[in-house]
Tab-separated table of C-alpha atoms in Angstrom:
chain	number	residue	atom	x	y	z
V	1	MET	CA	7.217	-2.968	5.671
V	2	ALA	CA	9.594	-0.050	6.152
V	3	ILE	CA	9.719	0.586	2.404
V	4	ALA	CA	5.936	0.530	2.197
V	5	SER	CA	5.671	2.886	5.173
V	6	SER	CA	8.143	5.383	3.737
V	7	TRP	CA	6.289	5.260	0.410
V	8	LEU	CA	3.031	5.856	2.303
V	9	GLY	CA	4.617	8.911	3.915
V	10	PHE	CA	5.586	10.157	0.472
V	11	VAL	CA	2.015	9.683	-0.761
V	12	ILE	CA	0.550	11.583	2.187
V	13	GLY	CA	3.016	14.432	1.786
V	14	LEU	CA	2.591	14.625	-1.969
V	15	SER	CA	-0.341	17.017	-1.674
V	16	ILE	CA	1.637	19.447	0.512
V	17	GLY	CA	4.531	20.339	-1.773
V	18	TRP	CA	7.953	19.519	-0.372
V	19	LEU	CA	6.656	17.525	2.614
V	20	PRO	CA	7.360	14.070	1.069
V	21	ILE	CA	11.097	14.523	1.629
V	22	VAL	CA	10.384	15.017	5.347
V	23	ALA	CA	7.533	12.531	5.711
V	24	ALA	CA	9.278	9.626	4.000
V	25	PRO	CA	12.103	9.237	6.591
V	26	ALA	CA	9.638	9.588	9.477
V	27	PHE	CA	7.333	6.919	8.091
V	28	PHE	CA	10.369	4.779	7.259
V	29	LEU	CA	11.463	4.711	10.901
V	30	PHE	CA	7.872	4.084	11.997
V	31	GLY	CA	7.750	1.161	9.583
V	32	LEU	CA	10.865	-0.380	11.124
V	33	ALA	CA	9.412	-0.132	14.617
V	34	PHE	CA	6.003	-1.438	13.574
V	35	TYR	CA	7.457	-4.360	11.634
V	36	SER	CA	9.690	-5.350	14.544
V	37	ALA	CA	6.748	-5.325	16.942
V	38	TRP	CA	4.523	-7.202	14.499
V	39	ALA	CA	7.153	-9.870	13.841
V	40	TYR	CA	7.752	-10.313	17.568
V	41	GLN	CA	4.047	-10.999	18.074
V	42	ARG	CA	4.015	-13.498	15.196
V	43	GLY	CA	6.705	-15.621	16.841
V	44	THR	CA	10.263	-16.683	16.118
V	45	ARG	CA	10.474	-15.775	12.434
V	46	ASP	CA	13.003	-13.595	10.731
V	47	GLY	CA	12.310	-11.149	7.920
V	48	PHE	CA	12.235	-13.923	5.318
V	49	GLY	CA	9.740	-16.152	7.143
V	50	ALA	CA	12.352	-18.654	8.344
V	51	HIS	CA	12.644	-19.856	11.919
V	52	THR	CA	15.413	-18.425	14.042
V	53	GLU	CA	16.884	-19.192	17.442
V	54	LEU	CA	17.549	-15.513	18.120
V	55	VAL	CA	15.283	-13.389	20.265
V	56	PRO	CA	12.627	-12.240	17.766
V	57	SER	CA	12.798	-8.556	18.638
V	58	GLU	CA	16.601	-8.477	18.273
V	59	ASN	CA	16.693	-10.541	15.087
V	60	ILE	CA	13.932	-8.623	13.321
V	61	GLY	CA	15.206	-5.273	14.524
V	62	LEU	CA	18.758	-5.872	13.309
V	63	ALA	CA	17.641	-7.365	10.000
V	64	SER	CA	15.197	-4.520	9.372
V	65	VAL	CA	17.736	-1.817	10.162
V	66	GLY	CA	20.386	-3.503	8.027
V	67	TRP	CA	18.186	-3.860	4.967
V	68	GLY	CA	16.544	-0.530	5.662
V	69	LEU	CA	19.783	1.444	5.612
V	70	ALA	CA	20.828	-0.271	2.383
V	71	LEU	CA	17.582	0.725	0.664
V	72	PHE	CA	16.932	4.089	2.318
V	73	VAL	CA	19.185	6.236	0.110
V	74	PRO	CA	17.889	4.880	-3.227
V	75	ILE	CA	14.324	5.344	-1.983
V	76	LEU	CA	14.887	9.021	-1.203
V	77	ALA	CA	16.748	9.460	-4.490
V	78	PHE	CA	13.760	8.039	-6.345
V	79	TYR	CA	11.415	10.368	-4.465
V	80	ALA	CA	13.572	13.357	-5.346
V	81	ILE	CA	13.770	12.420	-9.030
V	82	VAL	CA	10.005	12.005	-9.210
V	83	HIS	CA	9.007	15.035	-7.168
V	84	LEU	CA	11.597	17.764	-7.805
V	85	PRO	CA	10.294	18.569	-11.317
V	86	THR	CA	6.876	19.185	-9.773
V	87	ILE	CA	8.383	21.493	-7.143
V	88	TRP	CA	10.228	23.507	-9.788
V	89	TYR	CA	7.111	23.716	-11.930
V	90	LYS	CA	4.864	24.816	-9.067
V	91	HIS	CA	7.234	27.565	-7.952
V	92	GLY	CA	7.569	28.952	-11.441
V	93	LEU	CA	11.249	28.329	-12.012
V	94	VAL	CA	10.549	28.290	-15.735
V	95	VAL	CA	11.787	31.755	-16.701
V	96	GLY	CA	9.152	34.083	-18.050
V	97	ALA	CA	6.227	31.711	-17.422
V	98	ARG	CA	3.103	33.339	-16.074
V	99	MET	CA	0.610	30.795	-14.747
V	100	THR	CA	-3.147	31.071	-14.787
V	101	GLU	CA	-5.649	28.906	-12.989
V	102	ALA	CA	-5.934	25.418	-14.436
V	103	PRO	CA	-9.267	24.484	-15.979
V	104	ALA	CA	-11.484	22.095	-14.067
V	105	SER	CA	-10.780	18.422	-14.698
V	106	PRO	CA	-13.486	16.206	-16.241
V	107	HIS	CA	-15.799	14.561	-13.716
V	108	TRP	CA	-15.253	11.047	-15.042
V	109	THR	CA	-11.806	10.115	-16.296
V	110	ILE	CA	-10.075	6.844	-17.082
V	111	ILE	CA	-8.157	7.068	-13.799
V	112	ARG	CA	-11.385	7.470	-11.834
V	113	PHE	CA	-13.046	4.536	-13.592
V	114	ALA	CA	-9.952	2.361	-13.124
V	115	SER	CA	-9.771	3.260	-9.420
V	116	ILE	CA	-13.354	2.126	-8.904
V	117	VAL	CA	-12.676	-1.105	-10.805
V	118	ALA	CA	-9.643	-1.785	-8.581
V	119	ALA	CA	-11.729	-1.085	-5.472
V	120	VAL	CA	-14.480	-3.448	-6.639
V	121	ALA	CA	-11.831	-6.123	-7.234
V	122	VAL	CA	-10.576	-5.655	-3.665
V	123	ILE	CA	-14.087	-6.001	-2.262
V	124	ALA	CA	-14.755	-9.136	-4.321
V	125	ALA	CA	-11.398	-10.626	-3.300
V	126	ALA	CA	-12.347	-10.299	0.372
V	127	PHE	CA	-14.965	-13.012	-0.188
V	128	MET	CA	-12.609	-15.318	-2.094
V	129	PRO	CA	-10.165	-17.928	-0.709
V	130	TRP	CA	-6.982	-16.358	0.648
V	131	VAL	CA	-5.042	-19.343	1.954
V	132	LYS	CA	-5.167	-23.084	1.301
V	133	ALA	CA	-3.528	-25.688	3.529
V	134	GLU	CA	-3.138	-29.331	2.544
V	135	VAL	CA	-2.729	-31.788	5.422
V	136	PHE	CA	-2.285	-35.443	4.501
V	137	PHE	CA	-5.366	-36.310	2.427
V	138	PHE	CA	-7.540	-33.269	3.121
V	139	SER	CA	-7.269	-29.529	2.584
V	140	ILE	CA	-8.434	-26.431	4.428
V	141	SER	CA	-9.349	-23.216	2.625
V	142	ILE	CA	-9.432	-19.938	4.537
V	143	ASN	CA	-11.734	-17.236	3.195
V	144	GLY	CA	-10.682	-13.607	3.192
V	145	MET	CA	-13.518	-12.651	5.533
V	146	ASP	CA	-12.025	-15.031	8.096
V	147	ARG	CA	-8.771	-13.092	8.050
V	148	ASP	CA	-8.334	-9.391	7.233
V	149	GLY	CA	-10.887	-9.331	4.430
V	150	PRO	CA	-13.303	-7.052	6.341
V	151	TYR	CA	-10.575	-4.396	6.573
V	152	THR	CA	-9.595	-4.575	2.915
V	153	ALA	CA	-13.254	-4.526	1.861
V	154	ALA	CA	-13.857	-1.438	4.008
V	155	LEU	CA	-10.847	0.276	2.436
V	156	GLY	CA	-12.173	-0.645	-1.004
V	157	VAL	CA	-15.491	0.998	-0.155
V	158	ALA	CA	-13.585	4.060	1.089
V	159	ILE	CA	-11.839	4.330	-2.296
V	160	ILE	CA	-15.181	4.281	-4.106
V	161	VAL	CA	-16.580	6.919	-1.730
V	162	ALA	CA	-13.550	9.168	-2.306
V	163	ILE	CA	-13.920	8.948	-6.087
V	164	LEU	CA	-17.669	9.592	-5.997
V	165	ALA	CA	-17.160	12.508	-3.618
V	166	SER	CA	-14.698	14.119	-6.025
V	167	VAL	CA	-17.286	13.858	-8.810
V	168	TYR	CA	-20.505	14.831	-7.049
V	169	THR	CA	-19.262	17.122	-4.255
V	170	ARG	CA	-16.742	19.924	-3.867
V	171	LEU	CA	-14.001	17.565	-2.700
V	172	ALA	CA	-10.831	18.487	-4.579
V	173	SER	CA	-9.504	15.862	-6.976
V	174	ARG	CA	-6.065	16.120	-5.384
V	175	HIS	CA	-7.449	15.233	-1.957
V	176	ALA	CA	-9.591	12.414	-3.334
V	177	PHE	CA	-6.696	10.801	-5.181
V	178	THR	CA	-4.439	11.197	-2.149
V	179	ALA	CA	-7.018	9.178	-0.209
V	180	VAL	CA	-7.134	6.586	-3.008
V	181	ALA	CA	-3.338	6.256	-2.936
V	182	VAL	CA	-3.209	5.890	0.858
V	183	PHE	CA	-6.089	3.393	1.024
V	184	GLY	CA	-4.663	1.397	-1.881
V	185	ALA	CA	-1.257	1.258	-0.206
V	186	ALA	CA	-2.881	0.034	3.017
V	187	ILE	CA	-4.731	-2.720	1.121
V	188	ALA	CA	-1.555	-3.844	-0.633
V	189	LEU	CA	0.301	-3.807	2.683
V	190	ILE	CA	-2.304	-6.007	4.383
V	191	GLY	CA	-2.159	-8.460	1.499
V	192	PHE	CA	1.640	-8.468	1.482
V	193	LEU	CA	1.940	-9.081	5.232
V	194	THR	CA	-0.470	-12.012	4.987
V	195	TRP	CA	1.388	-13.343	1.944
V	196	ILE	CA	4.836	-13.410	3.543
V	197	ASP	CA	3.458	-15.186	6.619
V	198	VAL	CA	0.931	-17.360	4.830
V	199	GLN	CA	1.580	-20.339	7.114
V	200	GLY	CA	0.688	-18.328	10.190
V	201	ALA	CA	-2.631	-17.382	8.579
V	202	VAL	CA	-4.060	-20.871	9.145
V	203	ASP	CA	-4.758	-22.207	12.621
V	204	VAL	CA	-6.131	-25.565	13.735
V	205	ASP	CA	-7.586	-25.594	17.249
V	206	GLY	CA	-5.468	-22.572	18.095
V	207	SER	CA	-2.246	-24.141	16.781
V	208	GLU	CA	-0.487	-23.069	13.614
V	209	LEU	CA	-0.596	-25.689	10.863
V	210	GLU	CA	3.144	-25.441	10.418
V	211	ALA	CA	3.482	-27.448	13.633
V	212	LEU	CA	1.879	-30.435	11.900
V	213	PRO	CA	3.851	-32.785	9.597
V	214	PHE	CA	3.394	-32.923	5.830
V	215	VAL	CA	1.638	-29.575	5.596
V	216	SER	CA	1.657	-27.427	2.461
V	217	VAL	CA	0.280	-23.901	2.785
V	218	SER	CA	-0.114	-21.634	-0.248
V	219	PRO	CA	-1.712	-18.266	-1.076
V	220	GLN	CA	-4.891	-18.377	-3.128
V	221	SER	CA	-6.556	-16.167	-5.718
V	222	GLY	CA	-8.258	-13.861	-3.224
V	223	LEU	CA	-5.013	-12.916	-1.498
V	224	VAL	CA	-3.178	-12.447	-4.792
V	225	LEU	CA	-5.982	-10.274	-6.179
V	226	THR	CA	-6.125	-8.208	-2.988
V	227	THR	CA	-2.413	-7.423	-3.065
V	228	ILE	CA	-2.282	-6.636	-6.780
V	229	ALA	CA	-5.511	-4.600	-6.839
V	230	GLY	CA	-4.363	-2.621	-3.804
V	231	ALA	CA	-1.048	-1.795	-5.473
V	232	ILE	CA	-2.875	-0.795	-8.654
V	233	ALA	CA	-5.238	1.467	-6.693
V	234	ALA	CA	-2.285	3.133	-4.969
V	235	THR	CA	-0.570	3.691	-8.317
V	236	LEU	CA	-3.761	5.111	-9.821
V	237	GLY	CA	-4.073	7.448	-6.847
V	238	LEU	CA	-0.573	8.777	-7.467
V	239	ALA	CA	-1.306	9.092	-11.167
V	240	GLY	CA	-4.491	10.999	-10.369
V	241	ILE	CA	-2.608	13.430	-8.144
V	242	ARG	CA	-0.143	14.195	-10.905
V	243	LEU	CA	-2.189	13.806	-14.085
V	244	ASP	CA	-5.910	14.192	-13.407
V	245	ALA	CA	-6.098	17.994	-13.633
V	246	PRO	CA	-4.991	19.559	-16.932
V	247	PRO	CA	-1.731	21.529	-16.691
V	248	PRO	CA	-1.993	25.292	-16.081
V	249	LYS	CA	-2.164	27.535	-19.107
V	250	ARG	CA	0.728	29.861	-19.852
V	251	ASN	CA	0.321	33.432	-21.032
V	252	GLY	CA	3.014	35.424	-22.756
């Protein structure tokens, strides 16, 4: 959760130059706090979905901070490696390079088409089975619209609207693809959170199925497609920010 939040901060800041280096730590800390609160509400589970006798808030908080600190430095290093070349290029650190305005990007590109396809997949997945629970001799299938499918479907529609707006209105491609990246990351995050707590996604008369004996709960095609398509949309959004517009021309 913290990693996803810090990456989301990087995506948001990507359109404002150096801001990702500042936004990533802030969103990282927000992710830790949000995940701790979310896990506390879900019950006595640790970060790996196992039961624990510790107080949930303490256990999740300590585990999140421990893993977070171990991963925080490599995350920022990755951000710097990816983004510093762009910073140098934008500020003209190439000696003797005189930049002119970049030509307008094509209205319909492969990245735009692929983003819409990913969004359509997310919308379709919202109506597919997300979770299946087998109890003794019968099974229960939970549809995406019975869980968080309405939210992922709405985000999928928002991705399509952002792409269409960049084609048919004056919305800048950079802003549109930033929205695609953020919405895609949110979709993937919703799918991931449901996936790691798939047992808690199924209730019987208000009680979690895990309380019953001989219960097998597994993610289904809709949940898998939601998570993967959301991650793909986020990646396409980042690719669009960096690659959609042709590079500036150089004179002299």
